[in-house]
Amino acid sequence: MTEQKSAFEQLVHSRRSVRKYDASAPFDHQAVTRSLELAALSPNSSNMQLWEFHRVITEDKRAELSRICMGQNAAKTANELIVFVVTPYKWESRAKMNAKTVRDAFEGREDATSKRALKYYEKLIPFVYRNDRFGLYGMARKVLCAFLGRNKPMMREVSKADVRVCLHKSSSLAAMTFMTAMRSEGYDTCPMEGFDSVRAKQLLGLQKGAEITMIIGCGKRAEDGIYSERHRVDNTEIMFEH
């Protein structure tokens, strides 16, 4: 256990947001494949897996995407650019997939647990994820949940915007798994939010309903790839006990 803890601590401490990569260093693209396979195992809301991971490898597309990323060094010098995308429009197929898994897992059972699990994907998920263009369904859900929550605990984040936040949280968990996995492979990463999302979606051919969570550059850090020493606010400012 001590060795495992030490290895993980070393991994976390050695992971930095690297802004510049060494173009002359060899790069194993299979390391990205392995890391994305681990990212796909990340926890996500209701196991809906409403994400996609787009690898930008070819030189011309990398150059164009780096331009779309405002010419950041972390994009210009990367061996690959990984785009983490959320796909809310796939919710119905994912709900059916999960409902089938539940149905198969509880085959032959008619107890309260099996019925509740199936109801979750066949009733509750459609209730929360079904949205219209103007977010009216979400507004109605907010009002209903506020009314029901007067006398008992009630989930409040049920609007269209809330679902959007939920999906990006899940995608971010996958991104963190990916970055940690890449560090374990001996490579470095840098998550970027500064990009033209409209042009990036066009470049990748994403559907209208898709949204980009972040773009991650990866490669071997250059000697001047880390711009400063790591600094954090004091833990007493962010860690609390109740």
Short mmCIF file of N, CA and C in Angstrom, two decimals, residues 56-228:
data_model
loop_
_atom_site.label_atom_id
_atom_site.label_comp_id
_atom_site.label_asym_id
_atom_site.label_seq_id
_atom_site.Cartn_x
_atom_site.Cartn_y
_atom_site.Cartn_z
N VAL A 56 -6.64 14.54 -32.99
CA VAL A 56 -6.18 15.29 -34.16
C VAL A 56 -4.69 15.00 -34.32
N ILE A 57 -4.37 14.19 -35.32
CA ILE A 57 -3.02 13.65 -35.48
C ILE A 57 -2.32 14.20 -36.72
N THR A 58 -3.05 14.29 -37.84
CA THR A 58 -2.41 14.71 -39.09
C THR A 58 -1.87 16.13 -38.98
N GLU A 59 -0.77 16.36 -39.66
CA GLU A 59 -0.05 17.63 -39.52
C GLU A 59 -0.89 18.83 -39.92
N ASP A 60 -1.64 18.69 -41.01
CA ASP A 60 -2.43 19.84 -41.48
C ASP A 60 -3.55 20.19 -40.52
N LYS A 61 -4.22 19.17 -39.98
CA LYS A 61 -5.31 19.45 -39.05
C LYS A 61 -4.80 19.94 -37.71
N ARG A 62 -3.65 19.42 -37.30
CA ARG A 62 -3.05 19.91 -36.05
C ARG A 62 -2.69 21.39 -36.19
N ALA A 63 -2.14 21.75 -37.34
CA ALA A 63 -1.77 23.14 -37.58
C ALA A 63 -3.00 24.04 -37.56
N GLU A 64 -4.07 23.57 -38.18
CA GLU A 64 -5.30 24.37 -38.23
C GLU A 64 -5.93 24.48 -36.85
N LEU A 65 -5.94 23.36 -36.11
CA LEU A 65 -6.53 23.40 -34.77
C LEU A 65 -5.69 24.26 -33.83
N SER A 66 -4.37 24.24 -33.99
CA SER A 66 -3.53 25.10 -33.14
C SER A 66 -3.82 26.57 -33.43
N ARG A 67 -4.12 26.90 -34.70
CA ARG A 67 -4.50 28.28 -35.04
C ARG A 67 -5.83 28.62 -34.36
N ILE A 68 -6.75 27.64 -34.35
CA ILE A 68 -8.05 27.83 -33.71
C ILE A 68 -7.88 27.98 -32.19
N CYS A 69 -6.81 27.38 -31.66
CA CYS A 69 -6.50 27.49 -30.23
C CYS A 69 -5.69 28.76 -29.94
N MET A 70 -5.87 29.75 -30.76
CA MET A 70 -5.24 31.06 -30.59
C MET A 70 -3.72 31.00 -30.66
N GLY A 71 -3.19 29.99 -31.35
CA GLY A 71 -1.76 29.89 -31.53
C GLY A 71 -0.98 29.58 -30.27
N GLN A 72 -1.63 28.97 -29.28
CA GLN A 72 -0.94 28.63 -28.04
C GLN A 72 0.19 27.64 -28.32
N ASN A 73 1.32 27.81 -27.64
CA ASN A 73 2.44 26.89 -27.81
C ASN A 73 2.06 25.45 -27.47
N ALA A 74 1.19 25.30 -26.47
CA ALA A 74 0.76 23.96 -26.05
C ALA A 74 0.02 23.24 -27.17
N ALA A 75 -0.52 24.00 -28.11
CA ALA A 75 -1.19 23.41 -29.27
C ALA A 75 -0.24 23.30 -30.45
N LYS A 76 0.55 24.35 -30.70
CA LYS A 76 1.44 24.37 -31.86
C LYS A 76 2.51 23.29 -31.80
N THR A 77 3.00 22.97 -30.61
CA THR A 77 4.12 22.03 -30.50
C THR A 77 3.70 20.62 -30.12
N ALA A 78 2.41 20.38 -29.94
CA ALA A 78 1.93 19.06 -29.49
C ALA A 78 2.04 18.02 -30.59
N ASN A 79 2.29 16.77 -30.20
CA ASN A 79 2.30 15.65 -31.14
C ASN A 79 0.89 15.22 -31.51
N GLU A 80 -0.02 15.39 -30.57
CA GLU A 80 -1.44 15.13 -30.81
C GLU A 80 -2.25 16.16 -30.04
N LEU A 81 -3.44 16.43 -30.55
CA LEU A 81 -4.40 17.26 -29.84
C LEU A 81 -5.65 16.41 -29.63
N ILE A 82 -6.07 16.30 -28.39
CA ILE A 82 -7.24 15.48 -28.06
C ILE A 82 -8.38 16.40 -27.67
N VAL A 83 -9.50 16.26 -28.36
CA VAL A 83 -10.66 17.12 -28.12
C VAL A 83 -11.72 16.32 -27.37
N PHE A 84 -12.04 16.78 -26.18
CA PHE A 84 -13.06 16.12 -25.36
C PHE A 84 -14.40 16.80 -25.62
N VAL A 85 -15.37 16.00 -26.05
CA VAL A 85 -16.64 16.52 -26.56
C VAL A 85 -17.80 15.87 -25.81
N VAL A 86 -18.84 16.63 -25.54
CA VAL A 86 -20.06 16.06 -24.96
C VAL A 86 -21.14 15.99 -26.04
N THR A 87 -21.98 14.94 -25.95
CA THR A 87 -22.97 14.66 -26.98
C THR A 87 -24.36 14.47 -26.36
N PRO A 88 -24.99 15.53 -25.89
CA PRO A 88 -26.28 15.41 -25.22
C PRO A 88 -27.37 14.79 -26.08
N TYR A 89 -27.27 14.92 -27.40
CA TYR A 89 -28.30 14.42 -28.31
C TYR A 89 -28.34 12.89 -28.37
N LYS A 90 -27.37 12.21 -27.76
CA LYS A 90 -27.35 10.75 -27.76
C LYS A 90 -28.00 10.15 -26.51
N TRP A 91 -28.68 10.96 -25.73
CA TRP A 91 -29.16 10.49 -24.44
C TRP A 91 -30.16 9.34 -24.56
N GLU A 92 -31.00 9.34 -25.59
CA GLU A 92 -32.02 8.29 -25.69
C GLU A 92 -31.38 6.92 -25.93
N SER A 93 -30.41 6.85 -26.82
CA SER A 93 -29.76 5.56 -27.09
C SER A 93 -28.97 5.08 -25.88
N ARG A 94 -28.36 6.01 -25.15
CA ARG A 94 -27.60 5.63 -23.95
C ARG A 94 -28.54 5.16 -22.84
N ALA A 95 -29.69 5.80 -22.71
CA ALA A 95 -30.66 5.39 -21.70
C ALA A 95 -31.17 3.98 -22.00
N LYS A 96 -31.44 3.70 -23.28
CA LYS A 96 -31.89 2.37 -23.67
C LYS A 96 -30.80 1.33 -23.41
N MET A 97 -29.55 1.69 -23.70
CA MET A 97 -28.43 0.79 -23.44
C MET A 97 -28.36 0.42 -21.96
N ASN A 98 -28.47 1.43 -21.10
CA ASN A 98 -28.39 1.18 -19.67
C ASN A 98 -29.61 0.41 -19.17
N ALA A 99 -30.77 0.71 -19.71
CA ALA A 99 -31.98 -0.01 -19.31
C ALA A 99 -31.86 -1.50 -19.66
N LYS A 100 -31.31 -1.79 -20.83
CA LYS A 100 -31.11 -3.19 -21.23
C LYS A 100 -30.13 -3.89 -20.29
N THR A 101 -29.06 -3.18 -19.92
CA THR A 101 -28.08 -3.76 -19.00
C THR A 101 -28.73 -4.08 -17.66
N VAL A 102 -29.55 -3.16 -17.18
CA VAL A 102 -30.26 -3.38 -15.92
C VAL A 102 -31.23 -4.54 -16.04
N ARG A 103 -31.96 -4.57 -17.15
CA ARG A 103 -32.94 -5.64 -17.37
C ARG A 103 -32.25 -7.00 -17.40
N ASP A 104 -31.12 -7.08 -18.07
CA ASP A 104 -30.37 -8.34 -18.15
C ASP A 104 -29.80 -8.73 -16.78
N ALA A 105 -29.31 -7.73 -16.03
CA ALA A 105 -28.70 -8.00 -14.74
C ALA A 105 -29.72 -8.49 -13.72
N PHE A 106 -30.95 -7.99 -13.83
CA PHE A 106 -31.99 -8.35 -12.87
C PHE A 106 -33.03 -9.30 -13.46
N GLU A 107 -32.65 -10.03 -14.49
CA GLU A 107 -33.60 -10.94 -15.15
C GLU A 107 -34.19 -11.92 -14.14
N GLY A 108 -35.51 -12.02 -14.17
CA GLY A 108 -36.20 -12.95 -13.29
C GLY A 108 -36.54 -12.37 -11.93
N ARG A 109 -36.08 -11.15 -11.66
CA ARG A 109 -36.36 -10.52 -10.38
C ARG A 109 -37.46 -9.49 -10.51
N GLU A 110 -38.31 -9.42 -9.50
CA GLU A 110 -39.39 -8.44 -9.48
C GLU A 110 -39.39 -7.67 -8.17
N ASP A 111 -38.22 -7.59 -7.52
CA ASP A 111 -38.14 -6.90 -6.24
C ASP A 111 -38.05 -5.39 -6.44
N ALA A 112 -38.09 -4.67 -5.33
CA ALA A 112 -38.10 -3.20 -5.39
C ALA A 112 -36.82 -2.64 -6.01
N THR A 113 -35.68 -3.28 -5.73
CA THR A 113 -34.40 -2.78 -6.25
C THR A 113 -34.36 -2.84 -7.77
N SER A 114 -34.77 -3.97 -8.33
CA SER A 114 -34.74 -4.12 -9.78
C SER A 114 -35.72 -3.17 -10.46
N LYS A 115 -36.90 -3.00 -9.87
CA LYS A 115 -37.90 -2.10 -10.44
C LYS A 115 -37.42 -0.64 -10.39
N ARG A 116 -36.77 -0.28 -9.28
CA ARG A 116 -36.28 1.09 -9.13
C ARG A 116 -35.17 1.38 -10.13
N ALA A 117 -34.28 0.41 -10.33
CA ALA A 117 -33.17 0.59 -11.27
C ALA A 117 -33.69 0.77 -12.70
N LEU A 118 -34.68 -0.03 -13.07
CA LEU A 118 -35.23 0.07 -14.42
C LEU A 118 -36.01 1.36 -14.60
N LYS A 119 -36.74 1.75 -13.56
CA LYS A 119 -37.50 2.99 -13.62
C LYS A 119 -36.58 4.19 -13.80
N TYR A 120 -35.39 4.09 -13.23
CA TYR A 120 -34.44 5.20 -13.31
C TYR A 120 -34.12 5.53 -14.77
N TYR A 121 -33.85 4.51 -15.58
CA TYR A 121 -33.48 4.75 -16.97
C TYR A 121 -34.66 4.89 -17.92
N GLU A 122 -35.79 4.33 -17.55
CA GLU A 122 -36.95 4.40 -18.43
C GLU A 122 -37.88 5.59 -18.12
N LYS A 123 -37.76 6.13 -16.89
CA LYS A 123 -38.64 7.23 -16.50
C LYS A 123 -37.87 8.49 -16.11
N LEU A 124 -36.95 8.35 -15.14
CA LEU A 124 -36.28 9.53 -14.61
C LEU A 124 -35.32 10.17 -15.61
N ILE A 125 -34.49 9.36 -16.28
CA ILE A 125 -33.54 9.92 -17.25
C ILE A 125 -34.27 10.66 -18.38
N PRO A 126 -35.30 10.08 -18.99
CA PRO A 126 -36.04 10.85 -20.00
C PRO A 126 -36.65 12.14 -19.44
N PHE A 127 -37.10 12.09 -18.19
CA PHE A 127 -37.68 13.27 -17.56
C PHE A 127 -36.65 14.40 -17.48
N VAL A 128 -35.41 14.07 -17.13
CA VAL A 128 -34.38 15.10 -16.94
C VAL A 128 -33.73 15.51 -18.26
N TYR A 129 -33.50 14.54 -19.16
CA TYR A 129 -32.70 14.81 -20.36
C TYR A 129 -33.51 15.32 -21.55
N ARG A 130 -34.82 15.13 -21.55
CA ARG A 130 -35.62 15.59 -22.68
C ARG A 130 -35.76 17.10 -22.61
N ASN A 131 -35.29 17.78 -23.65
CA ASN A 131 -35.31 19.24 -23.66
C ASN A 131 -35.79 19.76 -25.01
N ASP A 132 -36.32 20.97 -24.97
CA ASP A 132 -36.73 21.64 -26.20
C ASP A 132 -35.72 22.75 -26.49
N ARG A 133 -35.87 23.36 -27.63
CA ARG A 133 -34.92 24.37 -28.09
C ARG A 133 -34.80 25.56 -27.12
N PHE A 134 -35.91 25.95 -26.52
CA PHE A 134 -35.94 27.15 -25.69
C PHE A 134 -35.78 26.86 -24.19
N GLY A 135 -35.64 25.59 -23.82
CA GLY A 135 -35.44 25.25 -22.42
C GLY A 135 -36.71 25.32 -21.57
N LEU A 136 -37.87 25.28 -22.23
CA LEU A 136 -39.13 25.38 -21.48
C LEU A 136 -39.39 24.14 -20.62
N TYR A 137 -39.03 22.96 -21.15
CA TYR A 137 -39.19 21.75 -20.36
C TYR A 137 -38.38 21.85 -19.07
N GLY A 138 -37.18 22.38 -19.21
CA GLY A 138 -36.31 22.51 -18.05
C GLY A 138 -36.87 23.47 -17.02
N MET A 139 -37.45 24.57 -17.49
CA MET A 139 -38.06 25.53 -16.57
C MET A 139 -39.22 24.90 -15.81
N ALA A 140 -40.01 24.09 -16.52
CA ALA A 140 -41.14 23.41 -15.88
C ALA A 140 -40.63 22.42 -14.84
N ARG A 141 -39.54 21.73 -15.15
CA ARG A 141 -38.97 20.78 -14.19
C ARG A 141 -38.47 21.51 -12.94
N LYS A 142 -37.84 22.67 -13.13
CA LYS A 142 -37.35 23.45 -12.00
C LYS A 142 -38.50 23.84 -11.06
N VAL A 143 -39.60 24.28 -11.64
CA VAL A 143 -40.75 24.67 -10.84
C VAL A 143 -41.32 23.47 -10.09
N LEU A 144 -41.45 22.35 -10.79
CA LEU A 144 -41.98 21.14 -10.16
C LEU A 144 -41.09 20.67 -9.01
N CYS A 145 -39.78 20.65 -9.24
CA CYS A 145 -38.86 20.17 -8.21
C CYS A 145 -38.81 21.12 -7.02
N ALA A 146 -38.95 22.43 -7.28
CA ALA A 146 -39.00 23.40 -6.18
C ALA A 146 -40.24 23.17 -5.33
N PHE A 147 -41.37 22.86 -5.99
CA PHE A 147 -42.62 22.58 -5.27
C PHE A 147 -42.49 21.30 -4.44
N LEU A 148 -41.97 20.24 -5.07
CA LEU A 148 -41.85 18.96 -4.37
C LEU A 148 -40.79 19.04 -3.26
N GLY A 149 -39.82 19.94 -3.41
CA GLY A 149 -38.74 20.03 -2.44
C GLY A 149 -39.08 20.85 -1.20
N ARG A 150 -40.31 21.30 -1.10
CA ARG A 150 -40.68 22.08 0.09
C ARG A 150 -40.60 21.27 1.36
N ASN A 151 -40.92 19.99 1.27
CA ASN A 151 -41.03 19.17 2.47
C ASN A 151 -40.08 17.97 2.50
N LYS A 152 -39.27 17.81 1.45
CA LYS A 152 -38.34 16.68 1.42
C LYS A 152 -37.16 17.02 0.51
N PRO A 153 -36.03 16.33 0.72
CA PRO A 153 -34.88 16.58 -0.17
C PRO A 153 -35.25 16.28 -1.62
N MET A 154 -34.81 17.16 -2.51
CA MET A 154 -35.17 17.01 -3.92
C MET A 154 -34.02 17.50 -4.80
N MET A 155 -33.74 16.76 -5.84
CA MET A 155 -32.76 17.19 -6.83
C MET A 155 -33.23 18.48 -7.48
N ARG A 156 -32.38 19.50 -7.51
CA ARG A 156 -32.79 20.80 -8.02
C ARG A 156 -32.20 21.12 -9.39
N GLU A 157 -31.09 20.45 -9.74
CA GLU A 157 -30.39 20.77 -11.00
C GLU A 157 -31.00 19.97 -12.15
N VAL A 158 -32.11 20.45 -12.68
CA VAL A 158 -32.85 19.68 -13.69
C VAL A 158 -33.15 20.48 -14.96
N SER A 159 -32.62 21.68 -15.06
CA SER A 159 -32.87 22.47 -16.26
C SER A 159 -31.96 22.02 -17.39
N LYS A 160 -32.19 22.56 -18.58
CA LYS A 160 -31.35 22.25 -19.73
C LYS A 160 -29.90 22.67 -19.46
N ALA A 161 -29.73 23.84 -18.83
CA ALA A 161 -28.38 24.32 -18.49
C ALA A 161 -27.73 23.41 -17.46
N ASP A 162 -28.52 22.90 -16.51
CA ASP A 162 -27.98 22.00 -15.48
C ASP A 162 -27.47 20.70 -16.11
N VAL A 163 -28.23 20.17 -17.07
CA VAL A 163 -27.80 18.95 -17.76
C VAL A 163 -26.50 19.20 -18.50
N ARG A 164 -26.39 20.35 -19.11
CA ARG A 164 -25.16 20.72 -19.83
C ARG A 164 -23.96 20.73 -18.88
N VAL A 165 -24.13 21.34 -17.72
CA VAL A 165 -23.06 21.36 -16.72
C VAL A 165 -22.69 19.95 -16.30
N CYS A 166 -23.70 19.13 -16.08
CA CYS A 166 -23.49 17.74 -15.66
C CYS A 166 -22.63 16.98 -16.68
N LEU A 167 -22.92 17.15 -17.96
CA LEU A 167 -22.18 16.43 -18.99
C LEU A 167 -20.74 16.89 -19.06
N HIS A 168 -20.51 18.19 -18.91
CA HIS A 168 -19.14 18.69 -18.95
C HIS A 168 -18.34 18.25 -17.72
N LYS A 169 -19.02 18.07 -16.59
CA LYS A 169 -18.34 17.53 -15.41
C LYS A 169 -17.86 16.11 -15.68
N SER A 170 -18.72 15.30 -16.29
CA SER A 170 -18.33 13.93 -16.61
C SER A 170 -17.18 13.89 -17.61
N SER A 171 -17.26 14.75 -18.63
CA SER A 171 -16.20 14.82 -19.63
C SER A 171 -14.88 15.25 -19.00
N SER A 172 -14.95 16.16 -18.03
CA SER A 172 -13.74 16.63 -17.35
C SER A 172 -13.10 15.52 -16.52
N LEU A 173 -13.93 14.66 -15.94
CA LEU A 173 -13.38 13.51 -15.20
C LEU A 173 -12.59 12.61 -16.15
N ALA A 174 -13.13 12.40 -17.33
CA ALA A 174 -12.43 11.58 -18.33
C ALA A 174 -11.14 12.25 -18.76
N ALA A 175 -11.17 13.57 -18.91
CA ALA A 175 -9.97 14.31 -19.32
C ALA A 175 -8.87 14.18 -18.26
N MET A 176 -9.27 14.24 -16.99
CA MET A 176 -8.27 14.11 -15.93
C MET A 176 -7.68 12.71 -15.90
N THR A 177 -8.51 11.70 -16.12
CA THR A 177 -8.00 10.33 -16.20
C THR A 177 -7.00 10.21 -17.34
N PHE A 178 -7.34 10.81 -18.47
CA PHE A 178 -6.46 10.77 -19.64
C PHE A 178 -5.11 11.42 -19.34
N MET A 179 -5.14 12.59 -18.73
CA MET A 179 -3.89 13.30 -18.45
C MET A 179 -3.01 12.54 -17.46
N THR A 180 -3.65 11.93 -16.46
CA THR A 180 -2.89 11.13 -15.50
C THR A 180 -2.30 9.90 -16.17
N ALA A 181 -3.10 9.26 -17.03
CA ALA A 181 -2.62 8.08 -17.74
C ALA A 181 -1.46 8.43 -18.66
N MET A 182 -1.54 9.56 -19.34
CA MET A 182 -0.44 9.98 -20.20
C MET A 182 0.82 10.24 -19.41
N ARG A 183 0.67 10.80 -18.22
CA ARG A 183 1.86 11.02 -17.37
C ARG A 183 2.48 9.70 -16.97
N SER A 184 1.64 8.68 -16.71
CA SER A 184 2.17 7.37 -16.35
C SER A 184 2.91 6.73 -17.52
N GLU A 185 2.60 7.18 -18.73
CA GLU A 185 3.27 6.69 -19.93
C GLU A 185 4.56 7.48 -20.21
N GLY A 186 4.81 8.50 -19.39
CA GLY A 186 6.02 9.30 -19.56
C GLY A 186 5.83 10.54 -20.42
N TYR A 187 4.56 10.88 -20.72
CA TYR A 187 4.28 12.04 -21.56
C TYR A 187 3.58 13.14 -20.76
N ASP A 188 3.50 14.29 -21.37
CA ASP A 188 2.94 15.45 -20.70
C ASP A 188 1.73 15.97 -21.46
N THR A 189 0.94 16.78 -20.77
CA THR A 189 -0.30 17.29 -21.35
C THR A 189 -0.55 18.72 -20.91
N CYS A 190 -1.47 19.36 -21.61
CA CYS A 190 -1.91 20.70 -21.21
C CYS A 190 -3.37 20.88 -21.64
N PRO A 191 -4.28 21.01 -20.69
CA PRO A 191 -5.69 21.25 -21.05
C PRO A 191 -5.88 22.71 -21.44
N MET A 192 -6.62 22.94 -22.52
CA MET A 192 -6.82 24.30 -23.01
C MET A 192 -8.31 24.61 -23.17
N GLU A 193 -8.69 25.79 -22.69
CA GLU A 193 -10.05 26.29 -22.87
C GLU A 193 -10.09 27.45 -23.86
N GLY A 194 -8.93 28.00 -24.18
CA GLY A 194 -8.89 29.13 -25.09
C GLY A 194 -8.88 28.69 -26.54
N PHE A 195 -10.06 28.61 -27.14
CA PHE A 195 -10.17 28.21 -28.55
C PHE A 195 -11.49 28.72 -29.12
N ASP A 196 -11.54 28.79 -30.43
CA ASP A 196 -12.76 29.19 -31.13
C ASP A 196 -13.61 27.93 -31.31
N SER A 197 -14.63 27.79 -30.49
CA SER A 197 -15.43 26.55 -30.47
C SER A 197 -16.19 26.34 -31.78
N VAL A 198 -16.61 27.41 -32.43
CA VAL A 198 -17.35 27.28 -33.69
C VAL A 198 -16.45 26.69 -34.77
N ARG A 199 -15.25 27.25 -34.93
CA ARG A 199 -14.32 26.76 -35.94
C ARG A 199 -13.81 25.36 -35.59
N ALA A 200 -13.61 25.08 -34.31
CA ALA A 200 -13.15 23.75 -33.90
C ALA A 200 -14.19 22.69 -34.24
N LYS A 201 -15.46 23.00 -34.00
CA LYS A 201 -16.52 22.05 -34.33
C LYS A 201 -16.60 21.82 -35.83
N GLN A 202 -16.43 22.88 -36.60
CA GLN A 202 -16.46 22.75 -38.06
C GLN A 202 -15.29 21.89 -38.54
N LEU A 203 -14.12 22.10 -37.98
CA LEU A 203 -12.93 21.33 -38.37
C LEU A 203 -13.12 19.85 -38.12
N LEU A 204 -13.75 19.51 -37.02
CA LEU A 204 -13.93 18.11 -36.63
C LEU A 204 -15.22 17.50 -37.19
N GLY A 205 -16.06 18.32 -37.79
CA GLY A 205 -17.31 17.82 -38.32
C GLY A 205 -18.28 17.39 -37.25
N LEU A 206 -18.28 18.10 -36.12
CA LEU A 206 -19.16 17.73 -35.02
C LEU A 206 -20.60 18.16 -35.30
N GLN A 207 -21.53 17.43 -34.73
CA GLN A 207 -22.93 17.78 -34.90
C GLN A 207 -23.25 19.07 -34.14
N LYS A 208 -24.34 19.69 -34.53
CA LYS A 208 -24.73 20.98 -33.96
C LYS A 208 -24.88 20.90 -32.44
N GLY A 209 -25.42 19.80 -31.94
CA GLY A 209 -25.68 19.67 -30.51
C GLY A 209 -24.47 19.32 -29.68
N ALA A 210 -23.35 19.02 -30.31
CA ALA A 210 -22.13 18.67 -29.57
C ALA A 210 -21.49 19.92 -29.00
N GLU A 211 -20.76 19.76 -27.90
CA GLU A 211 -20.02 20.86 -27.30
C GLU A 211 -18.64 20.37 -26.89
N ILE A 212 -17.65 21.23 -27.03
CA ILE A 212 -16.28 20.88 -26.66
C ILE A 212 -16.02 21.29 -25.22
N THR A 213 -15.58 20.33 -24.42
CA THR A 213 -15.23 20.62 -23.02
C THR A 213 -13.86 21.27 -22.94
N MET A 214 -12.88 20.65 -23.58
CA MET A 214 -11.52 21.18 -23.59
C MET A 214 -10.72 20.48 -24.68
N ILE A 215 -9.60 21.08 -25.02
CA ILE A 215 -8.66 20.49 -25.98
C ILE A 215 -7.35 20.28 -25.24
N ILE A 216 -6.79 19.07 -25.35
CA ILE A 216 -5.58 18.73 -24.60
C ILE A 216 -4.44 18.45 -25.56
N GLY A 217 -3.36 19.21 -25.41
CA GLY A 217 -2.14 18.94 -26.16
C GLY A 217 -1.29 17.94 -25.41
N CYS A 218 -0.57 17.09 -26.15
CA CYS A 218 0.28 16.12 -25.47
C CYS A 218 1.57 15.88 -26.23
N GLY A 219 2.61 15.54 -25.49
CA GLY A 219 3.92 15.29 -26.06
C GLY A 219 4.95 15.18 -24.94
N LYS A 220 6.23 15.28 -25.29
CA LYS A 220 7.32 15.27 -24.31
C LYS A 220 7.68 16.72 -23.99
N ARG A 221 7.73 17.04 -22.73
CA ARG A 221 7.99 18.43 -22.35
C ARG A 221 9.37 18.90 -22.83
N ALA A 222 9.41 20.13 -23.33
CA ALA A 222 10.68 20.77 -23.67
C ALA A 222 11.30 21.31 -22.39
N GLU A 223 12.58 21.64 -22.45
CA GLU A 223 13.26 22.14 -21.25
C GLU A 223 12.60 23.40 -20.72
N ASP A 224 12.08 24.21 -21.61
CA ASP A 224 11.39 25.44 -21.19
C ASP A 224 9.88 25.30 -21.30
N GLY A 225 9.40 24.05 -21.19
CA GLY A 225 7.97 23.79 -21.37
C GLY A 225 7.10 24.15 -20.19
N ILE A 226 7.70 24.27 -19.00
CA ILE A 226 6.95 24.67 -17.81
C ILE A 226 7.36 26.09 -17.47
N TYR A 227 6.40 26.97 -17.46
CA TYR A 227 6.71 28.40 -17.38
C TYR A 227 7.06 28.90 -15.98
N SER A 228 6.63 28.19 -14.94
CA SER A 228 6.93 28.65 -13.58
C SER A 228 6.80 27.49 -12.60
#
